[in-house]
Each structure stands twice: as C-alpha cells, then as structure tokens.
PDB file of C-alpha atoms in Angstrom:
ATOM      1  CA  PRO X  84      -3.577  92.684 109.152  1.00 75.00           C
ATOM      2  CA  PHE X  85      -6.097  94.814 107.298  1.00 87.00           C
ATOM      3  CA  ASN X  86      -8.780  94.540 104.659  1.00 86.00           C
ATOM      4  CA  PRO X  87      -9.890  96.577 102.741  1.00 87.00           C
ATOM      5  CA  GLU X  88      -8.095  99.652 104.139  1.00 90.00           C
ATOM      6  CA  THR X  89      -5.860 100.754 106.979  1.00 95.00           C
ATOM      7  CA  GLN X  90      -5.119 104.002 108.778  1.00 96.00           C
ATOM      8  CA  ILE X  91      -1.661 105.389 109.435  1.00 96.00           C
ATOM      9  CA  SER X  92      -1.532 108.097 112.075  1.00 96.00           C
ATOM     10  CA  PHE X  93       1.334 110.275 113.240  1.00 96.00           C
ATOM     11  CA  PHE X  94       1.985 113.453 115.190  1.00 96.00           C
ATOM     12  CA  LEU X  95       3.980 116.401 113.877  1.00 96.00           C
ATOM     13  CA  PRO X  96       5.372 118.748 116.545  1.00 95.00           C
ATOM     14  CA  GLU X  97       5.735 121.508 113.933  1.00 96.00           C
ATOM     15  CA  THR X  98       4.859 122.239 110.306  1.00 96.00           C
ATOM     16  CA  GLN X  99       7.199 120.266 108.050  1.00 97.00           C
ATOM     17  CA  HIS X 100       7.551 118.370 104.794  1.00 98.00           C
ATOM     18  CA  VAL X 101       6.329 114.767 105.013  1.00 98.00           C
ATOM     19  CA  GLU X 102       6.763 111.801 102.693  1.00 98.00           C
ATOM     20  CA  LEU X 103       4.695 108.681 103.297  1.00 98.00           C
ATOM     21  CA  LYS X 104       5.216 105.855 100.823  1.00 98.00           C
ATOM     22  CA  ILE X 105       4.128 102.233 100.589  1.00 98.00           C
ATOM     23  CA  TYR X 106       6.666  99.632  99.381  1.00 98.00           C
ATOM     24  CA  ASN X 107       6.326  95.967  98.464  1.00 97.00           C
ATOM     25  CA  VAL X 108       8.726  93.283  99.725  1.00 97.00           C
ATOM     26  CA  LYS X 109      10.938  93.833  96.651  1.00 97.00           C
ATOM     27  CA  GLY X 110      11.492  97.448  97.746  1.00 97.00           C
ATOM     28  CA  GLN X 111       9.452  98.888  94.875  1.00 97.00           C
ATOM     29  CA  ILE X 112       7.245 101.922  95.545  1.00 98.00           C
ATOM     30  CA  VAL X 113       3.606 100.866  95.388  1.00 98.00           C
ATOM     31  CA  LYS X 114       1.887 104.099  96.429  1.00 98.00           C
ATOM     32  CA  THR X 115       2.893 107.602  97.467  1.00 98.00           C
ATOM     33  CA  LEU X 116       0.342 108.702 100.041  1.00 98.00           C
ATOM     34  CA  ILE X 117       1.916 112.032 101.024  1.00 98.00           C
ATOM     35  CA  ASN X 118       4.659 114.204  99.578  1.00 98.00           C
ATOM     36  CA  GLU X 119       3.873 117.678 100.884  1.00 98.00           C
ATOM     37  CA  THR X 120       4.197 120.096 103.765  1.00 97.00           C
ATOM     38  CA  LEU X 121       1.734 119.437 106.590  1.00 97.00           C
ATOM     39  CA  GLN X 122       0.688 121.505 109.579  1.00 96.00           C
ATOM     40  CA  ALA X 123       1.654 120.547 113.131  1.00 96.00           C
ATOM     41  CA  GLY X 124      -0.655 118.141 114.966  1.00 97.00           C
ATOM     42  CA  THR X 125      -2.060 114.671 114.623  1.00 97.00           C
ATOM     43  CA  GLN X 126      -2.492 113.429 111.062  1.00 97.00           C
ATOM     44  CA  ILE X 127      -4.440 110.388 109.858  1.00 97.00           C
ATOM     45  CA  VAL X 128      -3.898 108.911 106.387  1.00 97.00           C
ATOM     46  CA  ARG X 129      -5.845 106.026 104.874  1.00 97.00           C
ATOM     47  CA  TRP X 130      -4.515 103.472 102.406  1.00 97.00           C
ATOM     48  CA  ASN X 131      -7.120 101.437 100.550  1.00 95.00           C
ATOM     49  CA  GLY X 132      -4.782  98.790  99.134  1.00 95.00           C
ATOM     50  CA  GLU X 133      -4.402 100.457  95.740  1.00 96.00           C
ATOM     51  CA  ASN X 134      -1.225 101.393  93.897  1.00 97.00           C
ATOM     52  CA  ASP X 135      -0.382 104.703  92.188  1.00 97.00           C
ATOM     53  CA  GLN X 136      -2.403 103.564  89.140  1.00 97.00           C
ATOM     54  CA  ASN X 137      -5.479 103.041  91.379  1.00 96.00           C
ATOM     55  CA  ARG X 138      -5.358  99.272  90.916  1.00 96.00           C
ATOM     56  CA  SER X 139      -5.798  96.888  93.834  1.00 95.00           C
ATOM     57  CA  VAL X 140      -2.586  95.256  94.988  1.00 96.00           C
ATOM     58  CA  ALA X 141      -2.222  91.591  95.932  1.00 95.00           C
ATOM     59  CA  SER X 142      -2.469  90.252  99.461  1.00 95.00           C
ATOM     60  CA  GLY X 143       0.860  90.198 101.226  1.00 96.00           C
ATOM     61  CA  VAL X 144       3.388  92.107 103.279  1.00 97.00           C
ATOM     62  CA  TYR X 145       3.925  95.807 102.608  1.00 97.00           C
ATOM     63  CA  PHE X 146       6.044  98.432 104.317  1.00 98.00           C
ATOM     64  CA  TYR X 147       5.359 102.080 104.849  1.00 98.00           C
ATOM     65  CA  GLN X 148       8.121 104.630 105.110  1.00 98.00           C
ATOM     66  CA  PHE X 149       7.418 107.825 107.052  1.00 98.00           C
ATOM     67  CA  LYS X 150      10.001 110.525 106.419  1.00 98.00           C
ATOM     68  CA  THR X 151      10.380 114.118 107.632  1.00 96.00           C
ATOM     69  CA  ASP X 152      13.395 116.409 107.975  1.00 91.00           C
ATOM     70  CA  SER X 153      14.195 114.817 111.340  1.00 91.00           C
ATOM     71  CA  THR X 154      12.549 111.368 111.259  1.00 94.00           C
ATOM     72  CA  LEU X 155      12.698 108.179 109.230  1.00 97.00           C
ATOM     73  CA  GLN X 156      10.507 105.232 110.230  1.00 97.00           C
ATOM     74  CA  VAL X 157       9.664 102.019 108.425  1.00 98.00           C
ATOM     75  CA  LYS X 158       6.858  99.741 109.602  1.00 97.00           C
ATOM     76  CA  LYS X 159       5.376  96.510 108.277  1.00 97.00           C
ATOM     77  CA  MET X 160       1.737  95.897 107.290  1.00 96.00           C
ATOM     78  CA  LEU X 161      -0.132  92.799 106.157  1.00 96.00           C
ATOM     79  CA  LEU X 162      -2.885  93.088 103.555  1.00 95.00           C
ATOM     80  CA  MET X 163      -5.252  90.111 103.602  1.00 92.00           C
ATOM     81  CA  LYS X 164      -8.012  89.848 101.021  1.00 82.00           C
TER      82      LYS X 164
END
C-alpha cells in the first residue's frame, strides 16, 4: 500500500525502449509514466497517484505494466488515501 506516492524501480541490462503504464481494475490506462528509450542501469520512477490529466485517482487497486523488447511484467499496487 502507498500514500501519497510510490516508487517503481527496475534494472535495464542495456539501452532499450521502455513502456511503463498504470491501469485500473477495469483495464483502462490511468497514467503513462514512461514511453521512451532509456539507458542501461537501475531506473527509479515515481507515481504520485495522478492520472494523465494530472487529477488524483481514487483509492483502490492499480496495476503497472513494465514492457521492453524482451520483458513484460504486470504487478499490483494498492493506493490508500
């Protein structure tokens, strides 16, 4: 659980294109955090509980999808206000 923000960290073994998106339980995209090419190494991204329109989202379960050319991961988060 997090409030008011959370950190998502990951390691890239090489420079590659990364997409990191937040989804609600209905499968709708709430926020696109990253959609760009990143350098190799450890990366830390913060999500402050806002959507793409910079409005606060409701408390509840959210999922983040981490996608590269070779990886696809989905993990669950719980926002509690």
